[in-house]
């Protein structure tokens, strides 16, 4: 029972959870290979999951933010690497297009986010700008009736699968006093001349999720590639990240939930000193605390999604949810490893992977430190 969740949202999440049960056998090979199977992405397209945040009038499911958070929890519980790709595609990328694109841009790009042929990418981070995103150096200038873009984006999820990326680039010179000025969002097709994708990063976790650089070396795109207005891209990125943070909170909840489920099942089976280890108070207290933190994290994520669905401000609540849930996921997955003892450290047991996969949640879409800055700023403003 959850105060923020309606029957439709519960059913949607249940359907995705049922579908995701079939993935288990695919995960080890895909994680080893470092790639999401194309047919799984295609399936998500067929099921409507990829278009779930897109309005029905545009061909999507038009699901609520609460519904999307629940679905991301289920996908993350099943397979974190897959959930990250969906979160970016159907969260920040689809959301930015729905909110800021022209009718023509929507008609051109939304089908590509829904049809299961790929997963969209969002490209903000650069080698010299991460937390300080407004200091980005990628430059865009008008050329030949369109735009020319030069620069490099780093750590971009889905780059290898993406039909296009939303790229944040600066129009005009950097003004050190107003670093966000001039930043513009562009829809860059990844097959445009001058665009290439770097080699996939080798990561601690989320190994089947693609994380690669996007290099733009005299990339040429059309005049119609600007998303929103020239110079308003930073606001587009920041509002996209607000929503994305709810998704990361939901991911963290899914990762922690499954790790703890596995740990509970193990604790009931594993015997030491003549009894199941689940009988030992030290272990029981660890589970009780972790499950309480998990429940609190889910409520924070759903509260932020619920506010968003009602058009209410949710920046602070999304940052709180992301901060609390991602930090919770570190504690929960490490508690799960501890409960499995030596087996928890071994690759044959999935908790090892959940602990590695969960590590990124305190880093991407704004580190924990950045969430604290966002929360404190909103609390102490004026
Ligand atoms: C798996 C993965 C997928 C990613 N996917 C994407 C993607 O799809 N698109 C995209 O654009 N980016 C993506 N990123 C990049 C991610 O958003 C950045 O890594 C993140 O924002 C942090 O930036 P950074 O790595 O440059 O760290 P830095 O900004 O260099 O930070 C280093 C450390 O300094 C701390 N720090 C920085 N500033 C402050 C401050 N003012 N106060 C206190 N502490 C501070 C940080 O919290 C951190 O601990 C991804 C990253 C990972 C790991």
XYZ file of C-alpha atoms and ligand atoms in Angstrom:
435
model
C 0.000 0.000 0.000
C 1.379 3.389 -0.939
C -0.322 6.796 -0.629
C 1.077 8.135 -3.904
C 0.195 5.179 -6.131
C -3.048 4.500 -8.018
C -4.359 1.198 -9.385
C -3.250 1.868 -12.993
C 0.279 2.673 -11.903
C 0.434 -0.454 -9.773
C -0.799 -2.600 -12.678
C 1.711 -1.081 -15.088
C 4.592 -1.748 -12.710
C 3.297 -5.275 -12.115
C 3.200 -5.989 -15.848
C 6.782 -4.766 -16.267
C 7.891 -6.828 -13.265
C 6.331 -9.951 -14.838
C 8.029 -9.281 -18.167
C 11.369 -8.606 -16.467
C 11.355 -12.043 -14.807
C 12.262 -13.467 -18.206
C 15.501 -11.455 -18.339
C 17.458 -13.287 -15.650
C 19.039 -15.811 -17.998
C 20.262 -13.087 -20.349
C 22.055 -10.940 -17.787
C 25.393 -12.711 -17.150
C 26.331 -12.952 -20.838
C 25.240 -9.397 -21.606
C 27.158 -8.001 -18.626
C 30.227 -9.916 -19.734
C 29.888 -8.720 -23.307
C 29.187 -5.166 -22.151
C 26.107 -4.613 -24.297
C 22.334 -4.660 -23.965
C 20.718 -7.205 -26.301
C 18.974 -5.379 -29.141
C 15.952 -7.669 -28.949
C 15.392 -6.685 -25.311
C 15.334 -3.003 -26.300
C 12.971 -3.883 -29.154
C 10.710 -5.738 -26.702
C 10.570 -2.687 -24.443
C 9.501 -0.686 -27.481
C 6.761 -3.189 -28.354
C 5.513 -3.234 -24.760
C 5.212 0.555 -24.758
C 7.689 0.978 -21.891
C 10.024 3.180 -23.938
C 7.159 5.536 -24.751
C 5.533 5.464 -21.369
C 6.298 9.102 -20.501
C 5.258 10.348 -23.953
C 1.672 11.648 -24.240
C -0.896 9.365 -25.857
C -1.538 11.978 -28.554
C 2.086 11.527 -29.641
C 1.845 7.737 -29.623
C 3.093 7.027 -26.097
C 1.414 5.572 -23.027
C 1.066 8.934 -21.278
C 1.855 7.356 -17.917
C 2.343 9.490 -14.817
C 5.685 10.271 -13.213
C 4.673 8.012 -10.336
C 4.049 5.179 -12.807
C 7.425 5.775 -14.435
C 9.191 5.705 -11.055
C 7.551 2.381 -10.203
C 8.497 0.913 -13.574
C 12.105 2.058 -13.134
C 12.155 0.435 -9.705
C 11.021 -2.852 -11.264
C 13.485 -2.662 -14.154
C 16.331 -1.804 -11.769
C 15.435 -4.650 -9.449
C 15.581 -6.973 -12.463
C 18.556 -5.514 -14.339
C 20.149 -2.188 -13.380
C 22.091 -1.810 -16.650
C 18.864 -1.977 -18.637
C 17.046 0.383 -16.286
C 19.708 3.084 -16.680
C 19.291 3.054 -20.449
C 15.507 3.287 -20.172
C 15.717 6.017 -17.528
C 17.778 8.224 -19.838
C 15.748 7.452 -22.981
C 12.280 7.739 -21.514
C 13.103 10.200 -18.744
C 15.378 13.111 -19.507
C 15.520 12.684 -23.305
C 11.826 12.041 -24.004
C 10.806 14.579 -21.367
C 12.988 17.315 -22.868
C 11.606 16.671 -26.356
C 7.997 16.591 -25.134
C 8.381 19.833 -23.191
C 10.616 21.885 -25.471
C 10.464 20.607 -29.061
C 8.518 22.070 -31.962
C 5.708 20.022 -33.512
C 8.034 19.023 -36.369
C 10.809 17.995 -33.988
C 8.403 15.918 -31.949
C 7.108 14.167 -35.047
C 10.629 13.428 -36.164
C 12.253 12.357 -32.902
C 9.675 10.917 -30.511
C 8.992 7.791 -32.624
C 12.706 6.984 -32.467
C 12.577 6.964 -28.665
C 9.605 4.594 -28.644
C 10.060 2.111 -31.464
C 12.731 -0.008 -29.789
C 15.336 0.578 -32.507
C 17.613 2.362 -30.009
C 17.808 4.439 -26.849
C 18.227 8.211 -26.817
C 21.173 9.983 -25.171
C 21.616 13.176 -23.181
C 25.050 14.763 -23.507
C 26.012 17.376 -20.939
C 29.231 16.170 -19.255
C 32.639 16.940 -20.791
C 36.205 16.032 -19.813
C 36.617 19.414 -18.089
C 33.051 19.978 -16.850
C 31.009 17.617 -14.692
C 29.469 19.060 -11.534
C 30.226 22.530 -12.878
C 28.195 21.776 -15.984
C 27.753 25.428 -16.931
C 31.474 25.707 -17.680
C 31.084 23.421 -20.707
C 33.281 24.150 -23.727
C 31.491 22.485 -26.628
C 30.894 25.306 -29.089
C 28.119 25.826 -31.610
C 28.142 28.409 -34.351
C 25.920 29.177 -37.292
C 27.335 27.951 -40.583
C 25.870 27.417 -44.045
C 22.258 27.860 -42.993
C 22.635 25.362 -40.140
C 24.969 24.818 -37.189
C 28.504 23.574 -36.730
C 29.380 21.953 -33.390
C 32.862 21.268 -32.031
C 33.613 19.587 -28.733
C 33.652 16.358 -26.795
C 31.065 14.893 -24.464
C 32.151 12.304 -21.920
C 30.458 9.398 -20.089
C 27.327 9.483 -22.237
C 24.837 6.715 -21.481
C 23.362 4.978 -24.569
C 25.723 6.766 -26.993
C 26.265 3.525 -28.875
C 22.532 2.804 -29.234
C 21.306 6.332 -29.763
C 19.638 7.618 -32.921
C 20.328 11.101 -31.562
C 21.631 12.905 -28.508
C 20.463 16.080 -26.873
C 23.761 17.976 -26.818
C 24.395 21.060 -24.706
C 26.724 23.482 -26.469
C 27.651 27.124 -26.080
C 26.677 29.743 -28.630
C 29.012 32.738 -28.316
C 31.902 33.316 -25.950
C 32.046 32.064 -22.345
C 31.208 34.877 -19.931
C 32.969 33.958 -16.654
C 30.363 35.928 -14.688
C 27.371 34.239 -16.385
C 28.622 30.810 -17.375
C 25.165 29.446 -18.231
C 24.590 32.233 -20.772
C 24.635 31.077 -24.377
C 24.252 27.387 -23.552
C 21.864 25.903 -26.082
C 20.318 22.455 -26.441
C 20.625 20.771 -29.838
C 19.155 17.552 -31.161
C 22.179 15.967 -32.822
C 21.640 12.877 -35.002
C 24.540 10.553 -34.288
C 24.932 9.841 -37.991
C 25.437 13.531 -38.786
C 28.711 14.374 -40.563
C 31.499 15.071 -38.055
C 29.952 13.068 -35.182
C 31.615 9.947 -33.819
C 31.223 7.767 -30.731
C 34.313 6.891 -28.680
C 35.183 3.472 -27.311
C 32.897 2.217 -24.535
C 34.164 3.023 -21.034
C 35.195 0.035 -18.908
C 33.271 0.450 -15.679
C 33.022 -0.820 -12.110
C 29.384 -1.753 -12.681
C 26.475 -1.280 -15.084
C 28.687 -3.026 -17.585
C 25.959 -3.835 -20.089
C 24.955 -0.175 -20.136
C 26.842 1.789 -22.745
C 28.858 4.768 -21.487
C 30.892 6.405 -24.246
C 32.220 9.716 -25.464
C 30.521 11.612 -28.270
C 33.023 13.540 -30.346
C 31.879 16.415 -32.531
C 34.555 17.599 -34.898
C 32.973 20.127 -37.209
C 29.655 18.325 -36.802
C 27.089 19.785 -39.174
C 23.426 19.819 -38.263
C 20.398 21.657 -39.583
C 18.965 24.988 -38.499
C 16.022 23.018 -37.108
C 18.223 21.196 -34.567
C 17.861 23.777 -31.795
C 15.706 22.492 -28.941
C 13.836 25.372 -27.336
C 15.494 28.751 -27.710
C 19.104 29.661 -28.382
C 20.717 30.486 -25.025
C 18.061 28.697 -22.946
C 19.667 25.262 -22.965
C 20.999 25.298 -19.429
C 17.503 25.727 -18.007
C 16.327 22.841 -20.216
C 19.147 20.664 -18.899
C 18.536 21.559 -15.265
C 14.788 20.950 -15.438
C 15.486 17.655 -17.218
C 17.864 16.658 -14.434
C 15.223 17.453 -11.808
C 13.005 14.775 -13.342
C 15.952 12.472 -13.982
C 16.835 12.528 -10.298
C 13.492 10.966 -9.431
C 14.460 8.215 -11.856
C 17.833 7.683 -10.159
C 16.100 7.550 -6.778
C 13.747 4.882 -8.167
C 16.712 2.986 -9.623
C 18.426 3.068 -6.241
C 15.288 1.694 -4.608
C 15.062 -1.147 -7.141
C 18.735 -2.067 -6.760
C 18.579 -2.033 -2.955
C 15.293 -3.924 -2.893
C 16.539 -6.824 -4.971
C 19.865 -7.047 -3.108
C 17.987 -7.217 0.194
C 15.502 -9.783 -1.162
C 18.416 -11.993 -2.174
C 20.077 -11.482 1.211
C 16.897 -12.389 3.124
C 16.404 -15.565 1.115
C 20.040 -16.527 1.681
C 19.881 -15.804 5.405
C 16.968 -18.197 5.809
C 18.793 -20.996 3.982
C 22.358 -20.622 5.195
C 23.078 -22.388 8.491
C 25.932 -21.696 10.918
C 26.236 -22.716 14.558
C 23.404 -25.178 13.952
C 20.776 -22.653 12.895
C 19.862 -20.365 9.997
C 21.966 -17.209 10.084
C 18.622 -15.341 9.892
C 18.208 -16.239 13.579
C 21.140 -14.059 14.627
C 20.138 -10.691 15.981
C 23.085 -8.843 14.434
C 21.888 -9.875 11.008
C 18.181 -9.326 11.752
C 18.857 -5.769 12.892
C 20.882 -5.077 9.773
C 17.956 -6.230 7.609
C 15.402 -4.298 9.671
C 17.359 -1.057 9.343
C 18.063 -1.497 5.639
C 14.410 -2.277 4.833
C 13.231 0.767 6.808
C 15.633 3.011 4.886
C 14.448 1.418 1.656
C 10.797 2.151 2.423
C 11.644 5.769 3.300
C 13.568 6.156 0.044
C 10.654 4.869 -2.018
C 8.306 7.340 -0.354
C 10.695 10.213 -1.067
C 10.935 9.214 -4.732
C 7.185 8.833 -5.111
C 6.505 12.100 -3.300
C 8.725 13.960 -5.765
C 7.050 12.198 -8.715
C 3.596 12.912 -7.294
C 4.389 16.631 -6.953
C 5.726 16.689 -10.490
C 2.576 15.020 -11.823
C 0.543 17.810 -10.236
C 2.641 20.569 -11.755
C 3.973 21.584 -8.352
C 7.621 22.568 -7.659
C 9.698 19.449 -6.997
C 13.367 20.411 -7.460
C 14.185 20.141 -3.752
C 12.130 16.983 -3.277
C 13.778 15.302 -6.282
C 17.241 16.178 -4.951
C 16.303 14.871 -1.486
C 14.980 11.643 -2.984
C 18.087 11.162 -5.117
C 20.461 11.954 -2.258
C 18.753 9.757 0.306
C 17.927 6.819 -1.953
C 21.330 6.617 -3.640
C 23.175 6.750 -0.304
C 20.729 4.163 1.052
C 21.518 1.890 -1.899
C 25.217 1.913 -0.943
C 24.435 0.804 2.607
C 21.818 -1.743 1.541
C 23.879 -3.450 -1.149
C 26.911 -3.627 1.133
C 24.755 -5.046 3.935
C 23.532 -7.665 1.449
C 27.108 -8.599 0.507
C 27.942 -8.908 4.217
C 24.953 -11.175 4.860
C 26.110 -13.541 2.128
C 29.612 -13.617 3.619
C 32.232 -14.950 1.201
C 29.561 -15.854 -1.322
C 28.506 -12.205 -1.383
C 31.904 -11.344 -2.809
C 31.662 -13.908 -5.584
C 30.382 -13.294 -9.075
C 28.191 -16.380 -8.946
C 25.910 -14.470 -6.576
C 24.065 -11.475 -7.974
C 24.469 -9.281 -4.870
C 28.058 -8.690 -5.939
C 26.759 -7.124 -9.162
C 24.052 -5.081 -7.420
C 26.699 -3.600 -5.101
C 28.830 -2.589 -8.103
C 25.892 -1.364 -10.180
C 24.464 0.700 -7.348
C 27.705 2.616 -6.876
C 27.016 4.966 -9.779
C 23.766 6.259 -8.300
C 25.523 8.731 -5.984
C 27.494 10.074 -8.949
C 25.416 10.524 -12.103
C 22.742 13.166 -12.669
C 24.509 15.191 -9.975
C 26.685 13.766 -7.207
C 25.496 13.568 -3.587
C 27.465 16.730 -2.889
C 25.626 18.553 -5.669
C 22.260 17.332 -4.323
C 23.185 18.793 -0.926
C 23.999 22.098 -2.630
C 20.630 22.075 -4.451
C 18.717 21.250 -1.262
C 20.551 23.799 0.888
C 20.165 26.500 -1.769
C 16.419 25.984 -1.911
C 16.119 25.920 1.892
C 18.263 28.973 2.517
C 17.262 31.134 -0.464
C 16.292 34.726 0.380
C 27.845 5.398 -15.407
C 27.763 6.861 -15.708
C 26.861 7.312 -16.662
C 26.785 8.673 -16.970
N 25.910 9.091 -17.938
C 25.898 10.406 -18.306
C 25.063 10.855 -19.388
O 24.297 10.086 -19.980
N 25.138 12.163 -19.754
C 25.956 13.056 -19.128
O 25.970 14.220 -19.519
N 26.755 12.658 -18.099
C 26.744 11.366 -17.674
N 27.556 10.946 -16.646
C 28.433 11.917 -16.007
C 28.011 12.295 -14.595
O 26.826 13.043 -14.605
C 29.188 13.025 -13.944
O 30.213 12.060 -13.764
C 28.821 13.676 -12.627
O 27.950 14.764 -12.829
C 30.059 14.164 -11.854
O 30.901 14.905 -12.674
P 32.469 14.545 -12.744
O 32.586 13.088 -12.985
O 33.104 15.465 -13.703
O 33.003 14.816 -11.287
P 33.521 16.258 -10.702
O 32.513 17.304 -11.002
O 34.919 16.478 -11.134
O 33.477 15.944 -9.157
C 34.497 15.234 -8.471
C 34.150 15.261 -6.980
O 34.112 16.631 -6.510
C 32.876 16.880 -5.879
N 32.487 18.282 -6.082
C 32.456 18.971 -7.246
N 32.015 20.220 -7.032
C 31.744 20.315 -5.697
C 31.251 21.356 -4.844
N 30.918 22.563 -5.329
N 31.107 21.093 -3.531
C 31.420 19.867 -3.024
N 31.886 18.850 -3.775
C 32.040 19.069 -5.094
C 31.905 15.924 -6.544
O 30.739 15.722 -5.757
C 32.766 14.681 -6.684
O 32.781 13.984 -5.476
C 27.619 9.595 -16.293
C 28.501 9.136 -15.313
C 28.577 7.792 -15.013
C 29.525 7.330 -13.949
